[in-house]
mmCIF file of C-alpha atoms in Angstrom:
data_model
loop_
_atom_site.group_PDB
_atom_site.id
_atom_site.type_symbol
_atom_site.label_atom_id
_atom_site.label_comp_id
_atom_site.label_asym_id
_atom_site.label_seq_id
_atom_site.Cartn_x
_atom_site.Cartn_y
_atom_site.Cartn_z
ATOM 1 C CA UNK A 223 0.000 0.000 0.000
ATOM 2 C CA UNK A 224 1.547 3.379 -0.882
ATOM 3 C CA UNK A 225 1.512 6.156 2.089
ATOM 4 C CA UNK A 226 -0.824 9.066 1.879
ATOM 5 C CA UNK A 227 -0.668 10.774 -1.017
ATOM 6 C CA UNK A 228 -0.130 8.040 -3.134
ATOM 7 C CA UNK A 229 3.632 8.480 -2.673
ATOM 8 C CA UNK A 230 5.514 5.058 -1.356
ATOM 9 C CA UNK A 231 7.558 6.203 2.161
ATOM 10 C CA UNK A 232 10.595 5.053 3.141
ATOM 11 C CA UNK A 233 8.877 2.877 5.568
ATOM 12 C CA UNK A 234 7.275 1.001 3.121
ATOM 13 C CA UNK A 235 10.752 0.670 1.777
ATOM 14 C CA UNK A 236 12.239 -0.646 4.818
ATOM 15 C CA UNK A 237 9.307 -3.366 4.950
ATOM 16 C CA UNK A 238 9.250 -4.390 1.472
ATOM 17 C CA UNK A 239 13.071 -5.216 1.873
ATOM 18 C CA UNK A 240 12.529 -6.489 5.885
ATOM 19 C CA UNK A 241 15.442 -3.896 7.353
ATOM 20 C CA UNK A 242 15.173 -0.753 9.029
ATOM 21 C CA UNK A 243 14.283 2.868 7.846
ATOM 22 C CA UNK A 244 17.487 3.835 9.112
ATOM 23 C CA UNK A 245 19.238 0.893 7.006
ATOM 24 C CA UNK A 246 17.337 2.667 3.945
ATOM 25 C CA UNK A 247 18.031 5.913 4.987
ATOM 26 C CA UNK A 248 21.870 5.281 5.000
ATOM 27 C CA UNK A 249 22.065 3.344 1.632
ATOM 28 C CA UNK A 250 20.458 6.478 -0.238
ATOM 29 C CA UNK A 251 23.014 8.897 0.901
ATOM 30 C CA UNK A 252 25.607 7.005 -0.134
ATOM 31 C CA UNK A 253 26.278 5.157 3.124
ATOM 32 C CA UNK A 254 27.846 1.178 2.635
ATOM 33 C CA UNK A 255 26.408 -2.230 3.897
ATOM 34 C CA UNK A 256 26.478 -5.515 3.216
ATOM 35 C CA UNK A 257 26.106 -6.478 -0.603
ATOM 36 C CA UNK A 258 22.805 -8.292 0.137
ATOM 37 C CA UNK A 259 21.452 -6.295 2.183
ATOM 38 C CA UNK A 260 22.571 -3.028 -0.452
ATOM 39 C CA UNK A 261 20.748 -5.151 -2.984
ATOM 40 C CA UNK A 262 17.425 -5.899 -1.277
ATOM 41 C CA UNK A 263 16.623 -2.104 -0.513
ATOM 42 C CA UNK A 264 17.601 -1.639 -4.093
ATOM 43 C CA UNK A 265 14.962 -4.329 -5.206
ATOM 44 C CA UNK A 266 12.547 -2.636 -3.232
ATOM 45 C CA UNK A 267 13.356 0.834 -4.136
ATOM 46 C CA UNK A 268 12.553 -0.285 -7.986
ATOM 47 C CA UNK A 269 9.663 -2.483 -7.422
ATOM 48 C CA UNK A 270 7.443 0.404 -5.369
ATOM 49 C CA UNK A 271 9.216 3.098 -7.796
ATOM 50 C CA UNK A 272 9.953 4.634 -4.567
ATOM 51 C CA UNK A 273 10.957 8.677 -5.300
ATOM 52 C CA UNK A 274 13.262 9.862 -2.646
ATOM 53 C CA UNK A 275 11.968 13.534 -1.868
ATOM 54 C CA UNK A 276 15.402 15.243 -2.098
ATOM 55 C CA UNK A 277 14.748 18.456 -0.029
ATOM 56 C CA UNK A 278 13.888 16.495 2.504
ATOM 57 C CA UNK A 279 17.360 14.531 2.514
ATOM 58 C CA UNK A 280 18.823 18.002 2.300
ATOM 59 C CA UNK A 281 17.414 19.080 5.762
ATOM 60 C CA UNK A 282 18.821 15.838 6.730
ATOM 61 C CA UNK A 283 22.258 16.325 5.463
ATOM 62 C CA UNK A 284 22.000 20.029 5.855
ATOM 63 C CA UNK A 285 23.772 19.922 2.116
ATOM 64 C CA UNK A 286 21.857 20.670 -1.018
ATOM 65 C CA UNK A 287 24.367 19.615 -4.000
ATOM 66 C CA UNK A 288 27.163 22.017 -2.831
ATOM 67 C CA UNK A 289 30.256 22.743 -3.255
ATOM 68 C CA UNK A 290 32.430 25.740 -1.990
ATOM 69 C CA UNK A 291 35.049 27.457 -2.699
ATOM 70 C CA UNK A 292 37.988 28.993 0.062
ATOM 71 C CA UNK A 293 39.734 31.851 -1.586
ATOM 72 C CA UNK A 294 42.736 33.325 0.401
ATOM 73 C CA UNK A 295 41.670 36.981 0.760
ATOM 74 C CA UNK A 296 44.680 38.175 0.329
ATOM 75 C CA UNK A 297 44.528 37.711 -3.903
ATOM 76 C CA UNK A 298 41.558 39.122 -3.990
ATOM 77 C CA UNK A 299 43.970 42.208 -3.697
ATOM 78 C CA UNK A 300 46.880 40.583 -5.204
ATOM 79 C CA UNK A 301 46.337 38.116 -7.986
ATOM 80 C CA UNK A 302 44.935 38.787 -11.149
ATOM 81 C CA UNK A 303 44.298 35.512 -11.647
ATOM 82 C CA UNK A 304 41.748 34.613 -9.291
ATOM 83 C CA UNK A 305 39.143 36.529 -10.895
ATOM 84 C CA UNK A 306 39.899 34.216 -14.471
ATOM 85 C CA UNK A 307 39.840 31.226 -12.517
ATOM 86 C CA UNK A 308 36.832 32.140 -10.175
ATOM 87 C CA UNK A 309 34.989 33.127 -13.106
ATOM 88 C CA UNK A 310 35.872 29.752 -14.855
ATOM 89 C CA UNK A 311 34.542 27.663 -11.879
ATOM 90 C CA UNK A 312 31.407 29.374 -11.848
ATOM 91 C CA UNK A 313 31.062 28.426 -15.479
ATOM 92 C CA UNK A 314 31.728 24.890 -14.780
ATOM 93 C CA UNK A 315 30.281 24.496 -11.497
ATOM 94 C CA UNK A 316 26.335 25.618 -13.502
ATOM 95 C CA UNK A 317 26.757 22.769 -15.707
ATOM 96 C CA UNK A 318 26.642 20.143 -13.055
ATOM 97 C CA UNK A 319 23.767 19.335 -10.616
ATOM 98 C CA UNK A 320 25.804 21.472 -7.599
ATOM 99 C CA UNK A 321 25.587 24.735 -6.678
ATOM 100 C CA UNK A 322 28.993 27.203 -4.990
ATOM 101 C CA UNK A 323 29.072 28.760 -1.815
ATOM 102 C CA UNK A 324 32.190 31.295 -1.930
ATOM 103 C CA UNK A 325 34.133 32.356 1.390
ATOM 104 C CA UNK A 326 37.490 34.574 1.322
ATOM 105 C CA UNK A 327 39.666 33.469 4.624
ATOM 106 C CA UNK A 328 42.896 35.036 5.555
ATOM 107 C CA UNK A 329 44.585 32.638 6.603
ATOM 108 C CA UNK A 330 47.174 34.239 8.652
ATOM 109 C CA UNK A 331 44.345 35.224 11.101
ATOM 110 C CA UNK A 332 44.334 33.845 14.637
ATOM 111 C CA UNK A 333 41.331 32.390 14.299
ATOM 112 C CA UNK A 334 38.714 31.295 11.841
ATOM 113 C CA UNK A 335 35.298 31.614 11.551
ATOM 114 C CA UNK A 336 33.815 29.376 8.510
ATOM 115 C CA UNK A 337 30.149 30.080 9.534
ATOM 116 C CA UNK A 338 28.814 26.545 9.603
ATOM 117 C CA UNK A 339 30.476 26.212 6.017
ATOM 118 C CA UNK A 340 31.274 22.269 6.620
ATOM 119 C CA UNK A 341 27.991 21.612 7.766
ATOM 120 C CA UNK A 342 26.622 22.896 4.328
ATOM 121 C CA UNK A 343 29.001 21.507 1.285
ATOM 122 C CA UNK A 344 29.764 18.045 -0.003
ATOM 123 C CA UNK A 345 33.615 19.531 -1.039
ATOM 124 C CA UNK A 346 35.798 22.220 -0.998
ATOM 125 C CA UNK A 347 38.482 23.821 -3.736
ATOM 126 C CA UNK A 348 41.052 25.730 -1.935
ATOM 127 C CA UNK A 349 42.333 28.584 -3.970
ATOM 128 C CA UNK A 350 45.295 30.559 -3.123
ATOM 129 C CA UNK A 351 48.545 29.825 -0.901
ATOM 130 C CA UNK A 352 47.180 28.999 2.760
ATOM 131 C CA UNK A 353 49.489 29.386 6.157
ATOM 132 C CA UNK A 354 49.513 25.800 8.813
ATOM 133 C CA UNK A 355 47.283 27.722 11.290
ATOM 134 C CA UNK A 356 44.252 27.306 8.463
ATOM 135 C CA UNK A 357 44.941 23.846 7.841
ATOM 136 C CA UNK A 358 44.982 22.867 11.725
ATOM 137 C CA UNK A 359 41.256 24.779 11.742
ATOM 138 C CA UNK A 360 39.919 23.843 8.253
ATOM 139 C CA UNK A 361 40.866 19.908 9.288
ATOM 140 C CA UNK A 362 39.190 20.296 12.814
ATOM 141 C CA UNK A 363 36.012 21.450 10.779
ATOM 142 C CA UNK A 364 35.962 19.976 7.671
ATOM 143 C CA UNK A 365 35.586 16.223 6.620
ATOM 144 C CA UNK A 366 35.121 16.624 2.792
ATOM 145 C CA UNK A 367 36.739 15.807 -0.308
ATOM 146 C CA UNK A 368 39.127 18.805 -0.638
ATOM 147 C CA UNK A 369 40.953 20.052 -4.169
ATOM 148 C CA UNK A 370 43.939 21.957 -4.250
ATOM 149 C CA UNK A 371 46.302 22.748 -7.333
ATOM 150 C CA UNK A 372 50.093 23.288 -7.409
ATOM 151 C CA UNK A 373 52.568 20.886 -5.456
ATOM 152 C CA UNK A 374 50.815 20.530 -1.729
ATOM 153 C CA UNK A 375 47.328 19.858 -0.289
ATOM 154 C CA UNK A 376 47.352 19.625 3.462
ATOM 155 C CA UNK A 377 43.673 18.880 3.726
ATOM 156 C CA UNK A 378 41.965 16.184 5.406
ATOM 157 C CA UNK A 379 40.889 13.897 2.277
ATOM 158 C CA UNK A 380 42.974 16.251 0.118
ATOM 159 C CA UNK A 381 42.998 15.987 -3.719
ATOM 160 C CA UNK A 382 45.799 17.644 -5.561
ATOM 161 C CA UNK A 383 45.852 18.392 -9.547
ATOM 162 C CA UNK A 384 49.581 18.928 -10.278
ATOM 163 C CA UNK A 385 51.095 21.493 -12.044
ATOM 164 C CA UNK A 386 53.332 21.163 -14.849
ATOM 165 C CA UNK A 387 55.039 24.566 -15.710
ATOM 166 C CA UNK A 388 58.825 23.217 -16.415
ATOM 167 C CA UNK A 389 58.140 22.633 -19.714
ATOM 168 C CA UNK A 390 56.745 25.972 -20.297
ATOM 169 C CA UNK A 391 59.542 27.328 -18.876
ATOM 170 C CA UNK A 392 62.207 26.068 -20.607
ATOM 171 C CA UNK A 393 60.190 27.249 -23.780
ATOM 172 C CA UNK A 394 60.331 30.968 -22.644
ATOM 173 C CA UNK A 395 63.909 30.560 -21.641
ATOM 174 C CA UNK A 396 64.929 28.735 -25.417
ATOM 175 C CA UNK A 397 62.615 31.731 -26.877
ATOM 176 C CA UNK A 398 64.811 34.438 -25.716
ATOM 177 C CA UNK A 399 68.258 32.888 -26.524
ATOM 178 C CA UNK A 400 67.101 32.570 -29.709
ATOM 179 C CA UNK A 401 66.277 36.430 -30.095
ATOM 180 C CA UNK A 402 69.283 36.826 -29.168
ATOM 181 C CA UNK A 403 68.900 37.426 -25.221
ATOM 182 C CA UNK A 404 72.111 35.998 -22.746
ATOM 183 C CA UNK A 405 71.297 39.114 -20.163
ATOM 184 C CA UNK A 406 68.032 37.668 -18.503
ATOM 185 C CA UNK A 407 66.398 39.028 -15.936
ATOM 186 C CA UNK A 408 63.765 37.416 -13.763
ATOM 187 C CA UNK A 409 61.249 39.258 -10.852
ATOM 188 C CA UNK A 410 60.003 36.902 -8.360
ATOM 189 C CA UNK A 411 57.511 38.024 -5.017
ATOM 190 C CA UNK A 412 58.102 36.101 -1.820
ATOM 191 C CA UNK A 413 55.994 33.166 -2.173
ATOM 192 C CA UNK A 414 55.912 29.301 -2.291
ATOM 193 C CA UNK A 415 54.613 29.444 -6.064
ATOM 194 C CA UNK A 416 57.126 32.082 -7.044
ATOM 195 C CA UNK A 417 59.508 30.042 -5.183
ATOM 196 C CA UNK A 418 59.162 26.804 -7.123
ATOM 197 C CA UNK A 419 59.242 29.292 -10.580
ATOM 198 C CA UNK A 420 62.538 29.992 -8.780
ATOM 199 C CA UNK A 421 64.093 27.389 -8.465
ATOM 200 C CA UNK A 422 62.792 26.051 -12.008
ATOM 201 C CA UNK A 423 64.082 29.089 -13.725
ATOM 202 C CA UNK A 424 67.415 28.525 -12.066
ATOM 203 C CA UNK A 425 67.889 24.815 -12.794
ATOM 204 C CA UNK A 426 67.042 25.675 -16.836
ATOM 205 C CA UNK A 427 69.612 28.579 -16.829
ATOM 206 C CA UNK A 428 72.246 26.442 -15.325
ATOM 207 C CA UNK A 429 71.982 23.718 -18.188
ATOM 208 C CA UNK A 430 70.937 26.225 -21.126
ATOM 209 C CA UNK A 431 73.175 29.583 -20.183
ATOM 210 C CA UNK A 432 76.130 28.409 -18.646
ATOM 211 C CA UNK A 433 77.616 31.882 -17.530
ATOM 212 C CA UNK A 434 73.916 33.515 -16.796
ATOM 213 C CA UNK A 435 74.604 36.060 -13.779
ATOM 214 C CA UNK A 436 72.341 34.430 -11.142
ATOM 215 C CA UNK A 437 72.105 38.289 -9.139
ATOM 216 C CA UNK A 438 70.040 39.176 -12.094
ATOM 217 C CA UNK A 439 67.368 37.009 -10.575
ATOM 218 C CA UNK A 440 65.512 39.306 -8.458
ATOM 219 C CA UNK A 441 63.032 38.125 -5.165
ATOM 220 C CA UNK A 442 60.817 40.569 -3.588
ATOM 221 C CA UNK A 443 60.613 40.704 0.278
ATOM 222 C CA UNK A 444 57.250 39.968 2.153
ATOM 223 C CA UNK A 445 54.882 42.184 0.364
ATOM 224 C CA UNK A 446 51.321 41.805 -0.624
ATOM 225 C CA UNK A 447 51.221 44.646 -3.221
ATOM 226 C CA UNK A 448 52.530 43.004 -5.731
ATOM 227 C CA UNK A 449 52.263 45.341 -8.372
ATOM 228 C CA UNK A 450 54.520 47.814 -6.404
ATOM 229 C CA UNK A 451 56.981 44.717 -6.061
ATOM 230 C CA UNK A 452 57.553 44.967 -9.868
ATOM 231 C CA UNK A 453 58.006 48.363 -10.060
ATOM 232 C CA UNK A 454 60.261 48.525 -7.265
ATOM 233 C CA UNK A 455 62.352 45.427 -8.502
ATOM 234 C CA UNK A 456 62.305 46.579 -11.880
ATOM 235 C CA UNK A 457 64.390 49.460 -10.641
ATOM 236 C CA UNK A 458 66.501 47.685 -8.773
ATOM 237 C CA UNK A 459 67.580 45.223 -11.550
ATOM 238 C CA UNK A 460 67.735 47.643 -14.339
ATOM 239 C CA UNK A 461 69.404 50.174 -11.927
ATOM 240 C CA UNK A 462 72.119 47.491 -11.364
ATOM 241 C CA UNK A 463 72.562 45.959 -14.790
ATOM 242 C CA UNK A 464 71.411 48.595 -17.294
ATOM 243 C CA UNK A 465 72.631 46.169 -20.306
ATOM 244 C CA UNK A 466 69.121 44.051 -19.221
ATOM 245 C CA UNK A 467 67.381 43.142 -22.600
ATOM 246 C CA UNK A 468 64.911 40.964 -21.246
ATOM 247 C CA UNK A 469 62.706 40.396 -18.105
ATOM 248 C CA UNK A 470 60.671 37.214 -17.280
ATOM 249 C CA UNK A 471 57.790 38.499 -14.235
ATOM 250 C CA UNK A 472 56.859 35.325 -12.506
ATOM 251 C CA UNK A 473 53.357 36.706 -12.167
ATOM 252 C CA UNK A 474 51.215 39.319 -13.870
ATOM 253 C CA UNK A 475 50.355 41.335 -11.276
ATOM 254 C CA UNK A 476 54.386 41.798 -11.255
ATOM 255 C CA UNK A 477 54.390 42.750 -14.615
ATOM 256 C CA UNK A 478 52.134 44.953 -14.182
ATOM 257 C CA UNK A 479 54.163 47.345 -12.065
ATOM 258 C CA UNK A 480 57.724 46.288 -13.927
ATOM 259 C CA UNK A 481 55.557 47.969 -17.017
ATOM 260 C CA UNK A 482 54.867 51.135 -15.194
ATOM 261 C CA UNK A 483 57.891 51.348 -14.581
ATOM 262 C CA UNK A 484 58.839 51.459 -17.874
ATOM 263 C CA UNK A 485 56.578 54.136 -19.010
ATOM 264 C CA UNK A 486 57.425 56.516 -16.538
ATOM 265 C CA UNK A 487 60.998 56.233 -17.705
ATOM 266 C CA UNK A 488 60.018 56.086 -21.772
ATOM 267 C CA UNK A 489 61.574 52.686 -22.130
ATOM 268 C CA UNK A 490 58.816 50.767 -24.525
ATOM 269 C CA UNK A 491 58.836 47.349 -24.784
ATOM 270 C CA UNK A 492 59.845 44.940 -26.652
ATOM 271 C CA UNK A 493 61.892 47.853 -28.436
ATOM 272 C CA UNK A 494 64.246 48.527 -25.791
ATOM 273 C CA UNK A 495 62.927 45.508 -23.273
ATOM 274 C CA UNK A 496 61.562 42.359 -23.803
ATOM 275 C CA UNK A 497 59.172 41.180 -21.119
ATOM 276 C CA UNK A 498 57.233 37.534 -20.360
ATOM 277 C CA UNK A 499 54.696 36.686 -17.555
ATOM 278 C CA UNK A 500 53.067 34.285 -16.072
ATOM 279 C CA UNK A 501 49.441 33.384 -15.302
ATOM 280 C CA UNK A 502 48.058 34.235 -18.786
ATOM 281 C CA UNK A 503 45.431 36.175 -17.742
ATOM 282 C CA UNK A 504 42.667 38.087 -19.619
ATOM 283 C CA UNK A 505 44.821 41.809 -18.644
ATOM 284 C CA UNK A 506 47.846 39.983 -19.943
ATOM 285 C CA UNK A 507 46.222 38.858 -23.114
ATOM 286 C CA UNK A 508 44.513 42.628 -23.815
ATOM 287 C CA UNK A 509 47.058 45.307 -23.038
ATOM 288 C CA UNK A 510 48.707 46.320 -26.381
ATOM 289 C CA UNK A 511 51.501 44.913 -27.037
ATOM 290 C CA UNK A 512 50.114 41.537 -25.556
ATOM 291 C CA UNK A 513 52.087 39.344 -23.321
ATOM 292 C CA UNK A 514 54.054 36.956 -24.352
ATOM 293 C CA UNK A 515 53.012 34.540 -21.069
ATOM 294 C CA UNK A 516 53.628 31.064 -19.418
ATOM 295 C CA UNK A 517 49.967 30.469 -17.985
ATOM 296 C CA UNK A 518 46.715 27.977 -17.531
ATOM 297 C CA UNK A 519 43.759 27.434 -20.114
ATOM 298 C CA UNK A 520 41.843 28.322 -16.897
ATOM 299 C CA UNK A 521 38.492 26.643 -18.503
ATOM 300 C CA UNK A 522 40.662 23.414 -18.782
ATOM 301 C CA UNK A 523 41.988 23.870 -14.944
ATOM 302 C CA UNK A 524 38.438 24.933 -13.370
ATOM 303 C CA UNK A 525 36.917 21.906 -15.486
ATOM 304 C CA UNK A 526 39.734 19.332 -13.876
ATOM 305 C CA UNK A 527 39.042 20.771 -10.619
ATOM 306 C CA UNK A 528 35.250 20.479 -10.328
ATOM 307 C CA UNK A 529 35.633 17.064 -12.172
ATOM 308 C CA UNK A 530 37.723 15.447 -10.197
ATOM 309 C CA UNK A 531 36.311 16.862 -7.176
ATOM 310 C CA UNK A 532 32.534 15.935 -8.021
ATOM 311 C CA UNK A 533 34.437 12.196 -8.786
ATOM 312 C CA UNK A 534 35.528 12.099 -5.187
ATOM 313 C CA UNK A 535 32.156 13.265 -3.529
ATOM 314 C CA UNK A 536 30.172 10.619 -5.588
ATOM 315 C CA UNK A 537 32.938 8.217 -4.863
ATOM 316 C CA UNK A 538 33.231 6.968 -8.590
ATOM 317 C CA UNK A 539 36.913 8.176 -8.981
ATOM 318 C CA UNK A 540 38.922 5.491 -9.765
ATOM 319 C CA UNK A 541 42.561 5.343 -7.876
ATOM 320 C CA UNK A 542 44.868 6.873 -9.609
ATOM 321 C CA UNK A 543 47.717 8.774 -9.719
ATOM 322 C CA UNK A 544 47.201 12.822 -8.990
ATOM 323 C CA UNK A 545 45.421 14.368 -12.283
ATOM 324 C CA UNK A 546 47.852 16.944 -13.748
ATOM 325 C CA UNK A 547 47.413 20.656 -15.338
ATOM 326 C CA UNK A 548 50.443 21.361 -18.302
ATOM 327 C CA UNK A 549 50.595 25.410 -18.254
ATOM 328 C CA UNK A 550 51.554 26.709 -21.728
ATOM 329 C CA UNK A 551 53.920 28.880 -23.185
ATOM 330 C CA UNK A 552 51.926 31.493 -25.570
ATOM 331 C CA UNK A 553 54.455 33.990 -28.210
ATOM 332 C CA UNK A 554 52.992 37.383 -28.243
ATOM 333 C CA UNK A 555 54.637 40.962 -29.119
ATOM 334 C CA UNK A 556 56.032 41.794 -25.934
ATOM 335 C CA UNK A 557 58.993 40.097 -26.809
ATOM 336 C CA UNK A 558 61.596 40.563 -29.980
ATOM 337 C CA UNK A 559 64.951 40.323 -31.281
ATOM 338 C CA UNK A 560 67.565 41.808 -29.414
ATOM 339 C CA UNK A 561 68.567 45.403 -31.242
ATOM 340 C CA UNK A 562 71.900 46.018 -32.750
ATOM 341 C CA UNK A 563 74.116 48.439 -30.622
#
């Protein structure tokens, strides 16, 4: 007999298969039992065409198809390339059955507040570079499927899509020794990203430029503003070595103020400076002359991120090795042949 309504209940469920409503109630969100027992309440569930009412399992959960999104709020100031990728998750995100729920954290705070966040998402994508004190909250708080992307996810049940920028790299570096560049410098800010562009940059200069002057490679102190970083290291480095003919910013915000810089002493570029960046984002690819830029297809990124991630909620992801991201190197005309004299 179906329950008022003409709807079959969960009870009638439970009976049909002889277990309890709370042995039901388990198996349809996702919880594991014995393989007969799995099967029986499936039986039943497809010989009463029972409908489970999903609002209701919602309330239960307190999760509605959700999935949110930690941004460090420090790039909201600082990183141009939030916005892209934000913007590309949102995108991807719509297509699927989940909705977002977006919180900016600074993680260097003493505490952290996530305003019942954990109670409310089926998985997380961490975006931005976080400090151990948020990790020692976020895994108190959190027991989700958690995405990260670079080298290092410190989550409970982390995920991690690698990065693969060496490549990309060495394909800027080979680009301007072939127009003629051997006096390279490079802009870094004082972080672990920029750290591992670094060290990357280093290792390829070492095999490709044997005698490359190493104190051309110039690292910013602590320092949020970013964009004042360039400008201020662009003076430093061309200050020092005026013979400079080419500058690789390891991130566009970076370039940003390394081109002001420029201006406001009438060097253009790429006629008396070539410059690179990295992050390849939408400023980068719309300024005139355009970058040339190491960076993400941040469609393809966003789309491996909520993949994966929705794999790992709905436990069909099979076990594998971490998914990986290539970054890309892209020509454009900030960059030329070295001039004669």
């Amino acid at each position: 007999m179906a329950g008022a309504g003409g709807k079959v209940t969960i009870k009638e469920v439970a009976e049909k298969a002889a277990v309890s409503v709370g042995t039901v109630s388990k198996i349809l969100n996702g919880g594991t039992c014995k393989p007969d027992i799995y099967n029986r309440v499936q039986d039943a569930i497809r010989e009463l065409n029972y409908q489970p009412n999903p609002y209701a399992q919602a309330v239960r959960s307190m999760k509605i198809n959700c999935i949110g999104i930690i941004v460090e709020a420090r790039c909201k100031q600082s990183n141009l390339w939030m916005h892209d990728l934000l913007l590309a998750l949102f995108e991807e995100v719509s297509q699927s059955k989940y909705f977002t729920h977006v919180m900016y954290v600074d993680s260097t705070a003493g505490r952290f507040n996530f305003n019942g966040m954990a109670k409310r998402v089926d998985g997380v994508i961490l975006i931005g570079t976080f400090e151990d004190a948020f990790y020692e909250a976020y895994n108190r708080q959190f027991d989700v499927p958690t995405i990260y992307y670079w080298n290092d996810c410190r989550a409970k049940n982390g995920i991690l899509v690698k990065v693969e920028f060496a490549d990309a790299i060495r394909q800027l570096f080979e680009h301007f020794l072939a127009l003629g560049h051997t006096r390279i410098g490079m802009i870094s800010a004082c972080n672990p990203s920029d750290w591992d562009k670094t060290a990357c940059w280093t290792q390829i200069a070492r095999e490709l430029l044997p005698d490359y002057n190493f104190d051309r490679i110039r690292i910013a102190g602590k320092n949020d503003d970013t964009s004042r970083l360039g400008y201020e290291l662009t003076q430093e480095l061309l200050e020092r070595y005026p013979d400079t003919t080419a500058i690789f910013y390891a991130a566009d915000n970076l370039a940003i103020g390394g081109i002001s810089y420029l201006r406001e002493h009438r060097l253009g570029y790429p006629e008396d400076l070539s410059i690179a960046g990295f992050d390849n984002t939408v400023w980068a690819k719309n300024i005139i002359p355009a970058l040339t830029e190491i960076g993400f297809d941040f469609t393809e990124l966003a789309r491996k991120l909520c993949l994966t991630l929705i794999s790992h909620i709905e436990k069909t992801a099979p076990a594998a090795t971490a998914p990986v991201v290539p970054m890309r190197f892209e020509r454009c005309g900030s960059t030329a042949r070295v001039r004669k004299g």
